[in-house]
Coordinates of C-alpha atoms in Angstrom, one line a residue:
M1 CA 140.6 50.9 106.9
T2 CA 141.6 52.1 103.5
T3 CA 140.6 50.0 100.5
T4 CA 142.4 49.9 97.2
A5 CA 140.8 50.4 93.8
S6 CA 140.6 47.8 91.1
P7 CA 142.5 48.7 88.0
N8 CA 139.3 48.6 85.9
E9 CA 137.3 50.7 88.3
E10 CA 136.5 54.3 87.2
H11 CA 136.6 57.0 89.8
T12 CA 135.4 59.9 87.8
A13 CA 132.0 61.4 88.7
P14 CA 129.2 61.5 86.1
A15 CA 129.2 64.5 83.8
G16 CA 127.2 67.4 85.1
T17 CA 127.2 66.3 88.8
D18 CA 128.4 68.6 91.5
D19 CA 131.5 67.9 93.5
D20 CA 129.6 66.8 96.6
T21 CA 127.9 64.0 94.7
R22 CA 131.2 62.3 93.7
P23 CA 132.1 59.0 95.4
T24 CA 133.6 59.4 98.9
T25 CA 135.3 56.0 99.0
T26 CA 137.2 53.9 96.6
A27 CA 136.0 50.5 95.5
A28 CA 137.4 47.4 97.0
P29 CA 138.8 44.7 94.6
A30 CA 135.9 42.8 93.1
R31 CA 135.4 39.2 94.3
D32 CA 134.7 36.4 92.0
A33 CA 131.0 36.7 91.1
G34 CA 128.6 33.9 90.4
P35 CA 126.0 33.8 87.7
G36 CA 123.6 35.9 89.7
A37 CA 126.1 38.6 90.7
Q38 CA 124.9 41.0 88.0
D39 CA 121.5 41.2 89.5
S40 CA 122.8 42.5 92.9
V41 CA 122.7 46.1 93.8
P42 CA 124.3 48.0 96.7
A43 CA 122.6 47.8 100.1
H44 CA 122.5 51.6 100.4
D45 CA 119.7 53.7 99.1
D46 CA 121.9 56.7 98.6
A47 CA 123.9 54.8 95.9
A48 CA 124.5 57.9 93.8
H49 CA 126.7 59.4 96.5
T50 CA 128.6 56.4 98.0
R51 CA 130.0 53.4 96.2
T52 CA 130.7 50.4 98.4
G53 CA 133.0 47.5 98.2
P54 CA 132.5 44.0 99.7
K55 CA 131.4 43.9 103.3
E56 CA 134.1 43.5 105.9
A57 CA 133.8 41.9 109.3
S58 CA 134.5 44.6 111.8
G59 CA 132.4 43.9 114.9
P60 CA 132.8 41.4 117.6
G61 CA 132.5 37.8 116.4
G62 CA 133.1 38.9 112.8
I63 CA 129.7 40.5 112.3
A64 CA 129.6 42.0 108.8
D65 CA 129.5 45.7 108.6
D66 CA 127.1 47.4 106.2
G67 CA 129.8 49.4 104.5
P68 CA 131.2 52.9 104.8
R69 CA 129.4 55.2 107.2
P70 CA 127.8 58.3 105.7
T71 CA 130.0 61.3 105.6
G72 CA 129.2 64.5 107.5
R73 CA 127.9 66.2 104.4
Q74 CA 125.6 63.2 103.6
A75 CA 124.3 63.0 107.1
N76 CA 123.6 66.8 107.1
R77 CA 121.7 66.4 103.8
R78 CA 119.7 63.6 105.1
G79 CA 118.8 65.6 108.1
R80 CA 117.8 68.6 106.0
A81 CA 115.7 66.3 103.8
T82 CA 113.8 64.9 106.7
V83 CA 113.2 68.4 108.1
L84 CA 112.1 69.6 104.6
I85 CA 109.6 66.8 104.2
G86 CA 108.0 67.7 107.6
V87 CA 108.0 71.4 106.7
L88 CA 106.4 70.8 103.3
A89 CA 103.7 68.5 104.8
A90 CA 102.9 71.0 107.6
G91 CA 102.9 73.9 105.2
L92 CA 100.5 72.0 102.9
V93 CA 98.0 71.4 105.6
V94 CA 98.1 75.0 106.9
L95 CA 97.9 76.5 103.4
S96 CA 95.0 74.2 102.5
V97 CA 93.0 75.3 105.6
V98 CA 93.7 79.0 104.9
S99 CA 92.8 78.6 101.2
A100 CA 89.5 76.9 102.1
G101 CA 88.5 80.0 104.2
I102 CA 89.6 82.8 101.9
G103 CA 87.2 84.1 99.2
A104 CA 84.2 86.2 98.5
Y105 CA 82.5 84.4 101.4
G106 CA 84.9 84.2 104.2
I107 CA 85.0 81.2 106.5
P108 CA 87.2 81.2 109.7
A109 CA 89.9 78.5 109.8
G110 CA 88.3 77.2 113.0
D111 CA 85.0 76.6 111.3
V112 CA 86.8 74.9 108.4
L113 CA 88.4 72.4 110.7
A114 CA 85.2 71.9 112.7
S115 CA 83.2 71.1 109.5
V116 CA 85.9 68.7 108.2
A117 CA 86.0 67.0 111.6
H118 CA 82.2 66.8 111.6
R119 CA 82.1 65.1 108.2
C120 CA 84.8 62.7 109.3
G121 CA 83.0 61.8 112.5
L122 CA 85.6 63.2 114.7
G123 CA 83.5 65.8 116.5
G124 CA 83.3 69.4 115.4
H125 CA 80.0 70.9 114.2
R126 CA 78.1 71.6 111.1
L127 CA 78.2 75.1 109.6
D128 CA 75.2 77.1 108.3
R129 CA 73.8 76.1 104.9
V130 CA 75.6 78.7 102.8
A131 CA 79.0 78.2 104.5
E132 CA 78.6 74.4 104.2
S133 CA 77.8 74.6 100.5
V134 CA 80.6 77.0 99.7
L135 CA 83.1 74.9 101.6
W136 CA 82.2 71.5 100.3
D137 CA 80.9 72.2 96.8
V138 CA 83.3 75.0 95.7
R139 CA 86.4 75.3 97.9
L140 CA 87.4 71.8 98.9
P141 CA 87.0 70.2 95.5
R142 CA 89.3 72.9 94.1
I143 CA 91.9 72.5 96.8
V144 CA 91.9 68.7 96.4
L145 CA 92.3 69.0 92.7
A146 CA 95.2 71.5 93.1
L147 CA 96.9 69.0 95.4
L148 CA 96.6 66.1 92.9
V149 CA 97.6 68.2 89.9
G150 CA 100.5 69.9 91.6
G151 CA 101.8 66.7 93.2
S152 CA 101.5 64.9 89.8
L153 CA 103.4 67.7 87.9
G154 CA 106.1 68.0 90.6
C155 CA 106.7 64.3 90.8
A156 CA 106.7 64.0 87.0
G157 CA 109.4 66.7 86.7
A158 CA 111.7 65.0 89.2
L159 CA 111.3 61.7 87.4
M160 CA 112.0 63.3 84.0
Q161 CA 115.1 65.1 85.2
G162 CA 116.4 61.9 86.8
V163 CA 115.7 59.5 83.9
F164 CA 117.1 61.9 81.3
G165 CA 120.0 63.0 83.5
N166 CA 119.7 66.7 82.7
P167 CA 118.3 69.8 84.5
L168 CA 116.1 71.1 81.6
A169 CA 113.8 68.1 81.4
E170 CA 110.2 68.8 82.3
P171 CA 106.9 67.6 80.9
G172 CA 105.9 71.0 79.6
V173 CA 109.3 71.9 78.2
I174 CA 109.7 68.8 76.1
G175 CA 106.1 68.8 74.8
I176 CA 104.4 66.1 77.0
S177 CA 101.9 68.6 78.4
S178 CA 101.1 70.0 74.9
G179 CA 100.7 66.5 73.5
A180 CA 98.3 65.6 76.3
A181 CA 96.4 68.8 75.7
V182 CA 96.0 67.9 72.1
G183 CA 94.3 64.7 73.1
A184 CA 92.0 66.5 75.6
V185 CA 91.2 69.3 73.2
G186 CA 90.6 66.9 70.3
S187 CA 88.1 64.9 72.4
I188 CA 86.2 68.1 73.2
A189 CA 86.2 69.4 69.6
L190 CA 85.2 66.0 68.2
G191 CA 82.6 65.3 70.9
L192 CA 84.1 62.0 71.9
T193 CA 82.2 60.3 74.8
F194 CA 83.2 56.7 74.3
A195 CA 84.3 56.4 78.0
G196 CA 81.8 58.8 79.6
T197 CA 83.5 61.1 82.1
W198 CA 86.8 59.3 81.5
S199 CA 86.9 60.2 77.7
V200 CA 89.0 63.3 78.1
T201 CA 91.4 61.6 80.5
V202 CA 91.8 58.6 78.3
C203 CA 92.5 60.8 75.2
A204 CA 94.9 63.0 77.1
F205 CA 96.8 59.9 78.4
V206 CA 97.1 58.3 75.0
A207 CA 98.3 61.5 73.3
G208 CA 100.7 62.2 76.1
L209 CA 102.1 58.7 75.9
L210 CA 102.6 58.9 72.2
T211 CA 104.3 62.3 72.5
V212 CA 106.7 61.2 75.2
L213 CA 107.7 58.1 73.2
L214 CA 108.3 60.3 70.1
V215 CA 110.4 62.8 72.0
Y216 CA 112.4 60.0 73.7
G217 CA 113.0 58.2 70.4
L218 CA 114.1 61.3 68.5
S219 CA 116.5 62.5 71.3
R220 CA 118.4 59.2 71.5
S221 CA 121.7 59.0 69.6
G222 CA 124.4 56.4 69.9
G223 CA 122.6 54.7 72.8
R224 CA 122.3 57.9 74.9
T225 CA 120.0 60.9 75.3
E226 CA 121.4 64.2 74.1
V227 CA 120.3 67.2 76.1
V228 CA 120.2 69.8 73.3
T229 CA 118.4 67.4 71.0
L230 CA 115.9 66.7 73.8
V231 CA 115.1 70.4 74.2
L232 CA 115.0 71.1 70.5
T233 CA 112.7 68.2 69.9
G234 CA 110.4 69.5 72.7
I235 CA 110.3 72.9 70.9
A236 CA 109.3 71.2 67.7
V237 CA 106.6 69.1 69.4
N238 CA 105.2 72.1 71.2
A239 CA 104.9 74.0 67.9
F240 CA 103.2 71.0 66.2
A241 CA 100.8 70.5 69.1
G242 CA 99.9 74.2 69.0
A243 CA 99.1 73.9 65.3
L244 CA 96.8 70.9 66.0
I245 CA 95.1 72.8 68.8
G246 CA 94.6 75.7 66.4
L247 CA 93.0 73.3 63.9
F248 CA 90.6 72.0 66.5
V249 CA 89.7 75.5 67.5
F250 CA 88.9 76.3 63.8
F251 CA 86.3 73.5 63.6
A252 CA 84.9 73.9 67.1
D253 CA 81.6 75.6 68.0
N254 CA 81.1 78.4 70.6
S255 CA 80.5 76.1 73.5
Q256 CA 83.5 73.9 72.6
L257 CA 85.7 77.0 72.2
T258 CA 85.1 77.9 75.9
Q259 CA 86.3 74.5 77.0
I260 CA 89.3 74.6 74.7
T261 CA 90.3 78.0 76.1
F262 CA 90.2 76.4 79.5
W263 CA 92.8 73.8 78.4
Q264 CA 95.1 76.4 76.8
L265 CA 95.2 78.8 79.7
G266 CA 95.0 76.3 82.6
S267 CA 92.5 76.7 85.4
L268 CA 90.8 75.0 88.3
A269 CA 87.7 77.1 88.2
Q270 CA 85.5 74.2 87.0
A271 CA 86.7 71.8 89.8
S272 CA 84.1 69.4 91.1
W273 CA 84.1 66.1 93.0
P274 CA 83.3 64.1 89.9
K275 CA 86.5 65.6 88.3
V276 CA 88.4 64.8 91.4
L277 CA 87.2 61.2 91.2
A278 CA 88.1 61.0 87.5
V279 CA 91.7 62.0 88.0
L280 CA 92.3 60.4 91.4
P281 CA 93.1 56.8 90.3
C282 CA 95.7 58.0 87.7
A283 CA 97.4 60.4 90.1
L284 CA 97.4 58.1 93.1
A285 CA 98.7 55.2 91.0
G286 CA 101.6 57.3 89.5
L287 CA 102.5 58.9 92.9
A288 CA 102.4 55.5 94.7
V289 CA 104.7 53.7 92.2
A290 CA 107.2 56.6 91.5
P291 CA 109.2 56.3 94.8
F292 CA 110.1 52.7 94.0
F293 CA 112.4 54.0 91.2
S294 CA 114.3 56.3 93.5
R295 CA 117.2 53.9 94.2
R296 CA 117.7 53.0 90.5
L297 CA 117.6 56.7 89.5
D298 CA 120.4 57.3 92.0
L299 CA 122.4 54.5 90.4
L300 CA 121.7 55.9 86.9
A301 CA 123.3 59.2 88.1
L302 CA 126.6 57.3 88.1
G303 CA 126.3 56.7 84.4
E304 CA 124.5 54.1 82.2
R305 CA 127.5 51.7 82.2
Q306 CA 127.9 51.8 85.9
A307 CA 124.2 51.4 86.5
K308 CA 124.1 48.4 84.2
H309 CA 127.1 46.9 86.0
L310 CA 125.2 47.3 89.3
G311 CA 122.2 45.3 87.9
V312 CA 119.9 48.1 86.6
D313 CA 118.1 47.4 83.4
V314 CA 118.4 51.0 82.2
E315 CA 116.2 50.8 79.1
R316 CA 113.4 48.9 80.9
M317 CA 113.5 51.4 83.8
R318 CA 113.4 54.4 81.4
I319 CA 110.3 53.0 79.7
A320 CA 108.6 52.4 83.0
V321 CA 109.4 55.8 84.3
I322 CA 108.3 57.4 81.0
L323 CA 104.9 55.6 81.3
I324 CA 104.5 57.0 84.9
V325 CA 105.4 60.5 83.7
A326 CA 102.8 60.2 80.9
L327 CA 100.2 59.0 83.4
L328 CA 100.8 61.8 85.9
T329 CA 101.0 64.5 83.2
A330 CA 97.9 63.3 81.4
A331 CA 95.9 63.1 84.6
A332 CA 96.9 66.7 85.4
V333 CA 96.3 68.1 82.0
A334 CA 93.0 66.3 81.7
V335 CA 91.5 68.4 84.5
A336 CA 93.6 71.6 84.7
G337 CA 94.9 72.3 81.2
I338 CA 98.5 73.3 80.6
V339 CA 100.1 74.4 83.8
A340 CA 103.8 75.0 82.9
F341 CA 107.0 75.1 84.9
V342 CA 105.8 73.4 88.1
G343 CA 107.7 70.3 87.3
L344 CA 110.8 72.3 86.4
V345 CA 111.0 74.8 89.3
V346 CA 110.1 72.6 92.3
P347 CA 112.6 69.8 91.8
H348 CA 115.4 72.3 91.3
L349 CA 114.6 74.2 94.5
L350 CA 114.5 71.0 96.5
R351 CA 117.7 69.8 94.9
M352 CA 119.5 73.0 95.9
A353 CA 118.2 72.7 99.4
A354 CA 118.8 69.0 100.2
G355 CA 120.9 67.5 97.4
P356 CA 120.1 65.3 94.4
G357 CA 119.2 62.1 96.1
H358 CA 115.9 60.8 94.6
R359 CA 114.9 59.0 97.8
F360 CA 113.9 62.5 99.0
L361 CA 113.6 64.3 95.7
V362 CA 110.6 62.3 94.3
P363 CA 108.2 62.5 97.3
G364 CA 109.5 65.9 98.2
S365 CA 108.7 67.2 94.6
A366 CA 105.2 65.8 94.9
L367 CA 104.7 67.7 98.2
G368 CA 106.4 70.8 96.9
G369 CA 104.4 70.8 93.6
A370 CA 101.1 70.4 95.6
L371 CA 102.1 73.3 97.9
V372 CA 103.1 75.5 94.9
L373 CA 99.8 74.9 93.0
V374 CA 97.6 75.4 96.0
A375 CA 99.3 78.7 96.6
A376 CA 99.2 79.7 92.9
D377 CA 95.5 78.8 92.7
L378 CA 94.8 80.9 95.8
A379 CA 96.6 83.8 94.2
A380 CA 94.8 83.3 90.9
R381 CA 91.4 83.7 92.5
T382 CA 92.2 86.5 94.9
L383 CA 94.7 88.8 93.3
A384 CA 92.3 90.2 90.7
S385 CA 89.1 89.6 92.6
P386 CA 86.2 89.4 91.6
A387 CA 87.9 88.3 88.3
E388 CA 90.2 85.2 88.2
L389 CA 93.6 84.9 86.7
P390 CA 94.3 81.9 84.5
L391 CA 96.4 79.4 86.6
G392 CA 98.7 78.4 83.7
V393 CA 99.4 82.1 82.9
L394 CA 100.4 82.8 86.5
T395 CA 102.7 79.8 86.8
A396 CA 104.3 80.7 83.5
L397 CA 104.9 84.3 84.6
V398 CA 106.8 83.0 87.7
G399 CA 108.4 80.0 86.1
S400 CA 109.8 81.6 82.9
P401 CA 112.3 83.9 84.7
F402 CA 113.5 80.9 86.8
F403 CA 114.0 78.8 83.6
F404 CA 116.0 81.6 82.0
W405 CA 118.2 81.8 85.1
L406 CA 118.7 78.1 85.1
L407 CA 119.8 78.2 81.4
R408 CA 122.4 80.9 82.2
R409 CA 123.6 79.0 85.3
T410 CA 124.0 75.7 83.5
R411 CA 125.7 77.3 80.5
G412 CA 128.1 79.2 82.8
R413 CA 129.1 76.0 84.7
Q414 CA 129.7 74.1 81.5
G415 CA 131.6 76.9 79.8
G416 CA 129.1 77.1 76.9
W417 CA 127.0 74.6 75.0
A418 CA 129.5 74.1 72.2

């Protein structure tokens, strides 16, 4: 059945979206809405791709249909998304087991699984004293920390790109990581211990929150966020944060300089179970709440006015998402230092593979970020063995060329920035 469009209904896709994300059906004439109609939202999660009209009775007995069926392209993308989630999860498990066994003291993968099963009460067997100590006191804390940090950065990048509606948004690019690092470095240089082991995390979170609110406020103009202003503001914030870090370095002693260097270069070399426990609540809270915003981020992709018409409180949602991004980024920076480009590269790779739907993109970016960081950490401690490459330097070496390619690709599609 073909529906007709209302005269007031817009059929143009949001600026910057691909052709395959434009609506595939026209909207039916709007029915008279009651007072609560503005709070209703479409029944479909993939709202950024399909706009629906009122339900029509199509089955026997007048049973209401749920709206237009997904197109072949949408069904294929959903299938690819499901497969990708399974592949990422399986790859993460395999890579974690392999990473736990590789190092100066090699441990076979079978022994790794046997020891984990033994600790979990699922059979297996206990390893010798040295192997048990290396596995549980050195390798596994580092792998778990890489999972948390990578998942946090990947998820934060997907949320940032969704809420700002541009492909260049990433916690490191617009200064959130640098701001959180200032809080962490400042707490080290000033010797702050007001919250015990949580002091660095709390300072990083507060500084990251203030930074993201500053960037968001300065990039708003005429009720919308400007992409160029967002990037330029991030450059200025990064420069200012670097100056503050340099000031703290000037006043720090030798022992504090070692810790500050750790924050600047990024590393998981000092991973331990207490650090895992310190970052675990922040990371899990942010990762658990983030998927609940997927549907509203899809609606926001239609444009702010359309999202508001569909019942989304855009400003409130943006503030909530920004708080989640600050929490995830601060948690990651508090234990690993500045690890750039993970939140930029991973969401883009997944978006190119399975489309822009946030229902897949948010959890997929968390899995992808964890996978990338576990692999990067494995490379960092094995490529230059017995020395260890800084993790942040390694991710920047790989991520910077991708960011440059992304700039040229975006500029070419838009026909220039001017």
